[in-house]
Amino acid sequence: MIPYYKPIAKEVEVFEHSYKQKLPFLLKGPTGTGKSRFIEYMAHQLNKELITVSCHEETSATDLIGRYIIKGAQTVWLDGPLTIAVKTGAILYLDEIAEARPDVIVAIHSLTDHRRELFIDKLGETVKAHKDFMLVASFNPGYQKGFKELKPSTKQRFVAVSFDYPDAKVETEILVNETTIDIAEAKKLVNIANKIRNLTELGLTETVSTRLLVDAAKLISSGLPKRLSVHVAIVEPLTDDLEVITALKDLSDLMI
Ligand code: ADP
């Protein structure tokens, strides 16, 4: 099945050319803005295998490159997802790369420049990347505190595209396509989202993403009352502050 992705700007074209040139690609933007969906779609369009690694603070170079494991009385080497992608010519997607340990950035260094090779220190081997291999990473610039930064010297190794919340018309279209909600309901959800997005004084670390709207729309289409759907899919995931929850509940109840 073709993943559904609604292009927002020129990202499809930029990606196609970056793929042709095998330039590393960085998707920047807040959570739930379609970055993962975009890369799934592009891999499908280009007919390439996609290997995704969701990075977290424990993700290390070893997790990506590979390790020795004990099998019976023997130790055998097991390639990690990065090594597999480099050898087989897949697209490797490092989701939330800034969360990973610093040795991950070191490990991908020689893959993100003209060398296009991976050094496997535990084996003392250097592997040349397959001609189809491409490295893609995502990063949430999170202008608020609590988000990890990506060093400028690392960012400069990628072609980068920004993802953001789509305009109301496009976002409504996404909701209608992703769920069975009707257009009038979708519009209301998008209005609620935009209202909350504009309430910068609430100091939310992250605001309403398209993902939250899709979740609310799914609950509504499934038959859950609308206000309750908005409350549990949009308001509660955004904050734990009781006062803010009450304020957002009042506001969204009025709008749906
Ligand atoms: P991210 O990787 O940026 O956190 P996702 O790609 O997981 O976000 O997007 C979250 C959800 O939002 C998707 O599952 C999809 O339902 C919806 N979505 C967001 N943007 C788009 C888009 N441009 N086209 C289609 N679906 C989208």
GROMACS .gro file of C-alpha atoms and ligand atoms in nm:
model
  283
    1MET     CA    1   0.000   0.000   0.000
    2ILE     CA    2   0.129   0.348  -0.085
    3PRO     CA    3   0.179   0.553   0.233
    4TYR     CA    4  -0.041   0.863   0.220
    5TYR     CA    5   0.163   1.180   0.228
    6LYS     CA    6   0.040   1.526   0.136
    7PRO     CA    7   0.335   1.739   0.017
    8ILE     CA    8   0.352   2.076   0.189
    9ALA     CA    9   0.619   2.255  -0.012
   10LYS     CA   10   0.901   2.136  -0.236
   11GLU     CA   11   1.020   1.858  -0.005
   12VAL     CA   12   0.948   1.573  -0.248
   13GLU     CA   13   1.150   1.734  -0.526
   14VAL     CA   14   1.434   1.824  -0.288
   15PHE     CA   15   1.445   1.470  -0.158
   16GLU     CA   16   1.447   1.315  -0.506
   17HIS     CA   17   1.747   1.521  -0.607
   18SER     CA   18   1.923   1.462  -0.277
   19TYR     CA   19   1.869   1.091  -0.327
   20LYS     CA   20   2.012   1.107  -0.678
   21GLN     CA   21   2.318   1.281  -0.538
   22LYS     CA   22   2.319   1.064  -0.225
   23LEU     CA   23   2.337   1.366  -0.002
   24PRO     CA   24   2.254   1.305   0.365
   25PHE     CA   25   1.913   1.451   0.445
   26LEU     CA   26   1.789   1.614   0.764
   27LEU     CA   27   1.419   1.658   0.846
   28LYS     CA   28   1.381   1.936   1.101
   29GLY     CA   29   1.064   2.013   1.290
   30PRO     CA   30   0.842   1.949   1.587
   31THR     CA   31   0.698   1.610   1.664
   32GLY     CA   32   0.393   1.493   1.467
   33THR     CA   33   0.446   1.708   1.159
   34GLY     CA   34   0.477   1.424   0.909
   35LYS     CA   35   0.854   1.368   0.903
   36SER     CA   36   0.834   0.992   0.944
   37ARG     CA   37   0.540   0.967   0.707
   38PHE     CA   38   0.733   1.167   0.449
   39ILE     CA   39   1.033   0.937   0.458
   40GLU     CA   40   0.810   0.627   0.437
   41TYR     CA   41   0.646   0.780   0.133
   42MET     CA   42   0.977   0.872  -0.032
   43ALA     CA   43   1.125   0.526   0.027
   44HIS     CA   44   0.815   0.379  -0.131
   45GLN     CA   45   0.831   0.617  -0.428
   46LEU     CA   46   1.197   0.537  -0.486
   47ASN     CA   47   1.133   0.168  -0.429
   48LYS     CA   48   1.402   0.146  -0.162
   49GLU     CA   49   1.406  -0.038   0.163
   50LEU     CA   50   1.373   0.188   0.466
   51ILE     CA   51   1.541   0.098   0.795
   52THR     CA   52   1.427   0.317   1.084
   53VAL     CA   53   1.605   0.359   1.415
   54SER     CA   54   1.422   0.561   1.681
   55CYS     CA   55   1.707   0.719   1.873
   56HIS     CA   56   1.691   0.772   2.248
   57GLU     CA   57   1.947   0.873   2.505
   58GLU     CA   58   2.090   0.522   2.531
   59THR     CA   59   2.131   0.472   2.156
   60SER     CA   60   2.500   0.415   2.092
   61ALA     CA   61   2.725   0.362   1.793
   62THR     CA   62   2.736  -0.008   1.885
   63ASP     CA   63   2.358  -0.030   1.852
   64LEU     CA   64   2.386   0.107   1.500
   65ILE     CA   65   2.703  -0.061   1.380
   66GLY     CA   66   2.680  -0.405   1.537
   67ARG     CA   67   2.814  -0.622   1.814
   68TYR     CA   68   2.947  -0.965   1.902
   69ILE     CA   69   2.688  -1.188   2.055
   70ILE     CA   70   2.732  -1.522   2.226
   71LYS     CA   71   2.577  -1.811   2.040
   72GLY     CA   72   2.630  -2.144   2.211
   73ALA     CA   73   3.003  -2.172   2.268
   74GLN     CA   74   3.087  -1.917   2.003
   75THR     CA   75   3.082  -1.544   1.965
   76VAL     CA   76   2.938  -1.426   1.637
   77TRP     CA   77   2.930  -1.080   1.486
   78LEU     CA   78   2.589  -0.929   1.421
   79ASP     CA   79   2.560  -0.629   1.188
   80GLY     CA   80   2.355  -0.342   1.329
   81PRO     CA   81   2.094  -0.149   1.126
   82LEU     CA   82   2.343   0.108   0.998
   83THR     CA   83   2.585  -0.156   0.872
   84ILE     CA   84   2.300  -0.350   0.710
   85ALA     CA   85   2.179  -0.034   0.534
   86VAL     CA   86   2.532   0.058   0.422
   87LYS     CA   87   2.590  -0.290   0.279
   88THR     CA   88   2.251  -0.346   0.117
   89GLY     CA   89   2.186   0.004  -0.012
   90ALA     CA   90   1.884   0.084   0.205
   91ILE     CA   91   1.773   0.423   0.332
   92LEU     CA   92   1.864   0.452   0.700
   93TYR     CA   93   1.639   0.686   0.898
   94LEU     CA   94   1.774   0.800   1.234
   95ASP     CA   95   1.465   0.943   1.396
   96GLU     CA   96   1.546   1.208   1.663
   97ILE     CA   97   1.919   1.186   1.603
   98ALA     CA   98   2.000   1.454   1.864
   99GLU     CA   99   1.874   1.221   2.137
  100ALA     CA  100   2.141   0.959   2.065
  101ARG     CA  101   2.477   0.939   2.236
  102PRO     CA  102   2.758   1.151   2.089
  103ASP     CA  103   2.942   0.845   1.953
  104VAL     CA  104   2.657   0.800   1.702
  105ILE     CA  105   2.749   1.131   1.541
  106VAL     CA  106   3.114   1.022   1.529
  107ALA     CA  107   3.014   0.689   1.371
  108ILE     CA  108   2.823   0.849   1.084
  109HIS     CA  109   3.090   1.110   1.012
  110SER     CA  110   3.267   0.929   0.729
  111LEU     CA  111   2.931   0.834   0.579
  112THR     CA  112   2.817   1.193   0.553
  113ASP     CA  113   3.101   1.321   0.338
  114HIS     CA  114   3.268   1.224   0.011
  115ARG     CA  115   3.414   0.909   0.169
  116ARG     CA  116   3.078   0.734   0.210
  117GLU     CA  117   3.233   0.464   0.419
  118LEU     CA  118   3.171   0.311   0.757
  119PHE     CA  119   3.449   0.219   0.992
  120ILE     CA  120   3.368  -0.080   1.211
  121ASP     CA  121   3.625  -0.044   1.487
  122LYS     CA  122   3.545  -0.373   1.659
  123LEU     CA  123   3.629  -0.558   1.336
  124GLY     CA  124   3.899  -0.318   1.220
  125GLU     CA  125   3.710  -0.299   0.888
  126THR     CA  126   3.604  -0.019   0.661
  127VAL     CA  127   3.290  -0.081   0.454
  128LYS     CA  128   3.224   0.127   0.143
  129ALA     CA  129   2.861   0.227   0.120
  130HIS     CA  130   2.646   0.060  -0.145
  131LYS     CA  131   2.565   0.307  -0.424
  132ASP     CA  132   2.199   0.321  -0.316
  133PHE     CA  133   2.266   0.385   0.053
  134MET     CA  134   2.135   0.712   0.191
  135LEU     CA  135   2.139   0.851   0.542
  136VAL     CA  136   1.836   1.043   0.665
  137ALA     CA  137   1.791   1.190   1.012
  138SER     CA  138   1.526   1.386   1.191
  139PHE     CA  139   1.575   1.650   1.452
  140ASN     CA  140   1.341   1.858   1.664
  141PRO     CA  141   1.493   2.205   1.701
  142GLY     CA  142   1.263   2.268   2.003
  143TYR     CA  143   1.326   2.627   2.077
  144GLN     CA  144   1.232   2.564   2.438
  145LYS     CA  145   1.457   2.417   2.700
  146GLY     CA  146   1.477   2.044   2.748
  147PHE     CA  147   1.557   1.963   2.388
  148LYS     CA  148   1.897   1.847   2.280
  149GLU     CA  149   2.077   2.051   2.021
  150LEU     CA  150   2.257   1.926   1.714
  151LYS     CA  151   2.600   2.078   1.663
  152PRO     CA  152   2.626   2.319   1.368
  153SER     CA  153   2.916   2.115   1.234
  154THR     CA  154   2.689   1.810   1.227
  155LYS     CA  155   2.394   1.995   1.072
  156GLN     CA  156   2.621   2.119   0.796
  157ARG     CA  157   2.670   1.761   0.680
  158PHE     CA  158   2.307   1.740   0.567
  159VAL     CA  159   2.069   1.893   0.319
  160ALA     CA  160   1.794   2.012   0.553
  161VAL     CA  161   1.422   2.071   0.515
  162SER     CA  162   1.192   2.220   0.778
  163PHE     CA  163   0.859   2.062   0.864
  164ASP     CA  164   0.587   2.253   1.043
  165TYR     CA  165   0.212   2.243   1.106
  166PRO     CA  166   0.043   2.272   0.766
  167ASP     CA  167  -0.196   2.554   0.686
  168ALA     CA  168  -0.562   2.501   0.779
  169LYS     CA  169  -0.676   2.387   0.437
  170VAL     CA  170  -0.402   2.128   0.397
  171GLU     CA  171  -0.434   2.004   0.753
  172THR     CA  172  -0.810   1.959   0.708
  173GLU     CA  173  -0.740   1.758   0.393
  174ILE     CA  174  -0.492   1.539   0.584
  175LEU     CA  175  -0.752   1.465   0.855
  176VAL     CA  176  -1.016   1.376   0.600
  177ASN     CA  177  -0.773   1.147   0.420
  178GLU     CA  178  -0.629   0.981   0.727
  179THR     CA  179  -0.962   0.911   0.897
  180THR     CA  180  -1.330   0.884   0.806
  181ILE     CA  181  -1.420   1.217   0.967
  182ASP     CA  182  -1.624   1.460   0.757
  183ILE     CA  183  -1.483   1.788   0.638
  184ALA     CA  184  -1.689   2.008   0.874
  185GLU     CA  185  -1.565   1.819   1.181
  186ALA     CA  186  -1.209   1.821   1.047
  187LYS     CA  187  -1.226   2.198   1.008
  188LYS     CA  188  -1.336   2.236   1.370
  189LEU     CA  189  -1.045   2.026   1.493
  190VAL     CA  190  -0.800   2.228   1.286
  191ASN     CA  191  -0.949   2.551   1.427
  192ILE     CA  192  -0.902   2.424   1.782
  193ALA     CA  193  -0.543   2.333   1.700
  194ASN     CA  194  -0.466   2.672   1.554
  195LYS     CA  195  -0.625   2.848   1.847
  196ILE     CA  196  -0.410   2.652   2.093
  197ARG     CA  197  -0.097   2.696   1.876
  198ASN     CA  198  -0.144   3.070   1.903
  199LEU     CA  199  -0.166   3.063   2.281
  200THR     CA  200   0.208   3.099   2.326
  201GLU     CA  201   0.158   3.237   2.677
  202LEU     CA  202   0.066   2.887   2.795
  203GLY     CA  203   0.433   2.796   2.768
  204LEU     CA  204   0.364   2.447   2.633
  205THR     CA  205   0.687   2.267   2.547
  206GLU     CA  206   0.523   2.136   2.232
  207THR     CA  207   0.190   2.241   2.093
  208VAL     CA  208  -0.086   2.054   1.906
  209SER     CA  209   0.063   1.843   1.630
  210THR     CA  210  -0.111   1.704   1.326
  211ARG     CA  211  -0.068   1.363   1.491
  212LEU     CA  212  -0.287   1.468   1.786
  213LEU     CA  213  -0.553   1.593   1.547
  214VAL     CA  214  -0.547   1.266   1.356
  215ASP     CA  215  -0.591   1.079   1.685
  216ALA     CA  216  -0.886   1.299   1.787
  217ALA     CA  217  -1.042   1.252   1.443
  218LYS     CA  218  -1.002   0.875   1.472
  219LEU     CA  219  -1.177   0.868   1.810
  220ILE     CA  220  -1.461   1.082   1.676
  221SER     CA  221  -1.502   0.860   1.369
  222SER     CA  222  -1.504   0.562   1.598
  223GLY     CA  223  -1.805   0.704   1.782
  224LEU     CA  224  -1.653   0.856   2.097
  225PRO     CA  225  -1.828   1.184   2.189
  226LYS     CA  226  -1.655   1.479   2.023
  227ARG     CA  227  -1.568   1.679   2.333
  228LEU     CA  228  -1.430   1.376   2.508
  229SER     CA  229  -1.227   1.285   2.199
  230VAL     CA  230  -1.072   1.630   2.188
  231HIS     CA  231  -1.004   1.620   2.558
  232VAL     CA  232  -0.823   1.288   2.563
  233ALA     CA  233  -0.649   1.313   2.226
  234ILE     CA  234  -0.552   1.680   2.227
  235VAL     CA  235  -0.572   1.846   2.568
  236GLU     CA  236  -0.444   1.576   2.804
  237PRO     CA  237  -0.139   1.475   2.598
  238LEU     CA  238  -0.028   1.840   2.581
  239THR     CA  239   0.012   1.922   2.947
  240ASP     CA  240  -0.015   1.794   3.304
  241ASP     CA  241  -0.083   2.137   3.449
  242LEU     CA  242  -0.437   2.128   3.587
  243GLU     CA  243  -0.504   2.495   3.529
  244VAL     CA  244  -0.392   2.475   3.170
  245ILE     CA  245  -0.598   2.159   3.119
  246THR     CA  246  -0.908   2.339   3.247
  247ALA     CA  247  -0.844   2.642   3.028
  248LEU     CA  248  -0.790   2.428   2.719
  249LYS     CA  249  -1.094   2.217   2.796
  250ASP     CA  250  -1.317   2.524   2.825
  251LEU     CA  251  -1.181   2.662   2.504
  252SER     CA  252  -1.213   2.342   2.303
  253ASP     CA  253  -1.561   2.262   2.442
  254LEU     CA  254  -1.675   2.595   2.303
  255MET     CA  255  -1.530   2.521   1.964
  256ILE     CA  256  -1.673   2.176   1.902
  257ADP     P1  257   0.685   1.304   1.294
  257ADP     O1  258   0.770   1.194   1.235
  257ADP     O2  259   0.714   1.439   1.241
  257ADP     O3  260   0.681   1.301   1.446
  257ADP     P2  261   0.463   1.159   1.171
  257ADP     O4  262   0.519   1.143   1.034
  257ADP     O5  263   0.460   1.038   1.257
  257ADP     O6  264   0.535   1.278   1.251
  257ADP     O7  265   0.318   1.224   1.153
  257ADP     C1  266   0.217   1.205   1.249
  257ADP     C2  267   0.087   1.179   1.179
  257ADP     O8  268   0.040   1.300   1.122
  257ADP     C3  269   0.098   1.082   1.065
  257ADP     O9  270   0.076   0.949   1.110
  257ADP     C4  271  -0.010   1.127   0.970
  257ADP    O10  272  -0.134   1.073   1.012
  257ADP     C5  273  -0.018   1.276   0.994
  257ADP     N1  274   0.051   1.365   0.899
  257ADP     C6  275   0.125   1.473   0.932
  257ADP     N2  276   0.165   1.539   0.823
  257ADP     C7  277   0.118   1.470   0.716
  257ADP     C8  278   0.124   1.489   0.574
  257ADP     N3  279   0.188   1.594   0.520
  257ADP     N4  280   0.061   1.400   0.495
  257ADP     C9  281  -0.004   1.295   0.550
  257ADP     N5  282  -0.015   1.272   0.681
  257ADP    C10  283   0.044   1.359   0.766
   0.00000   0.00000   0.00000
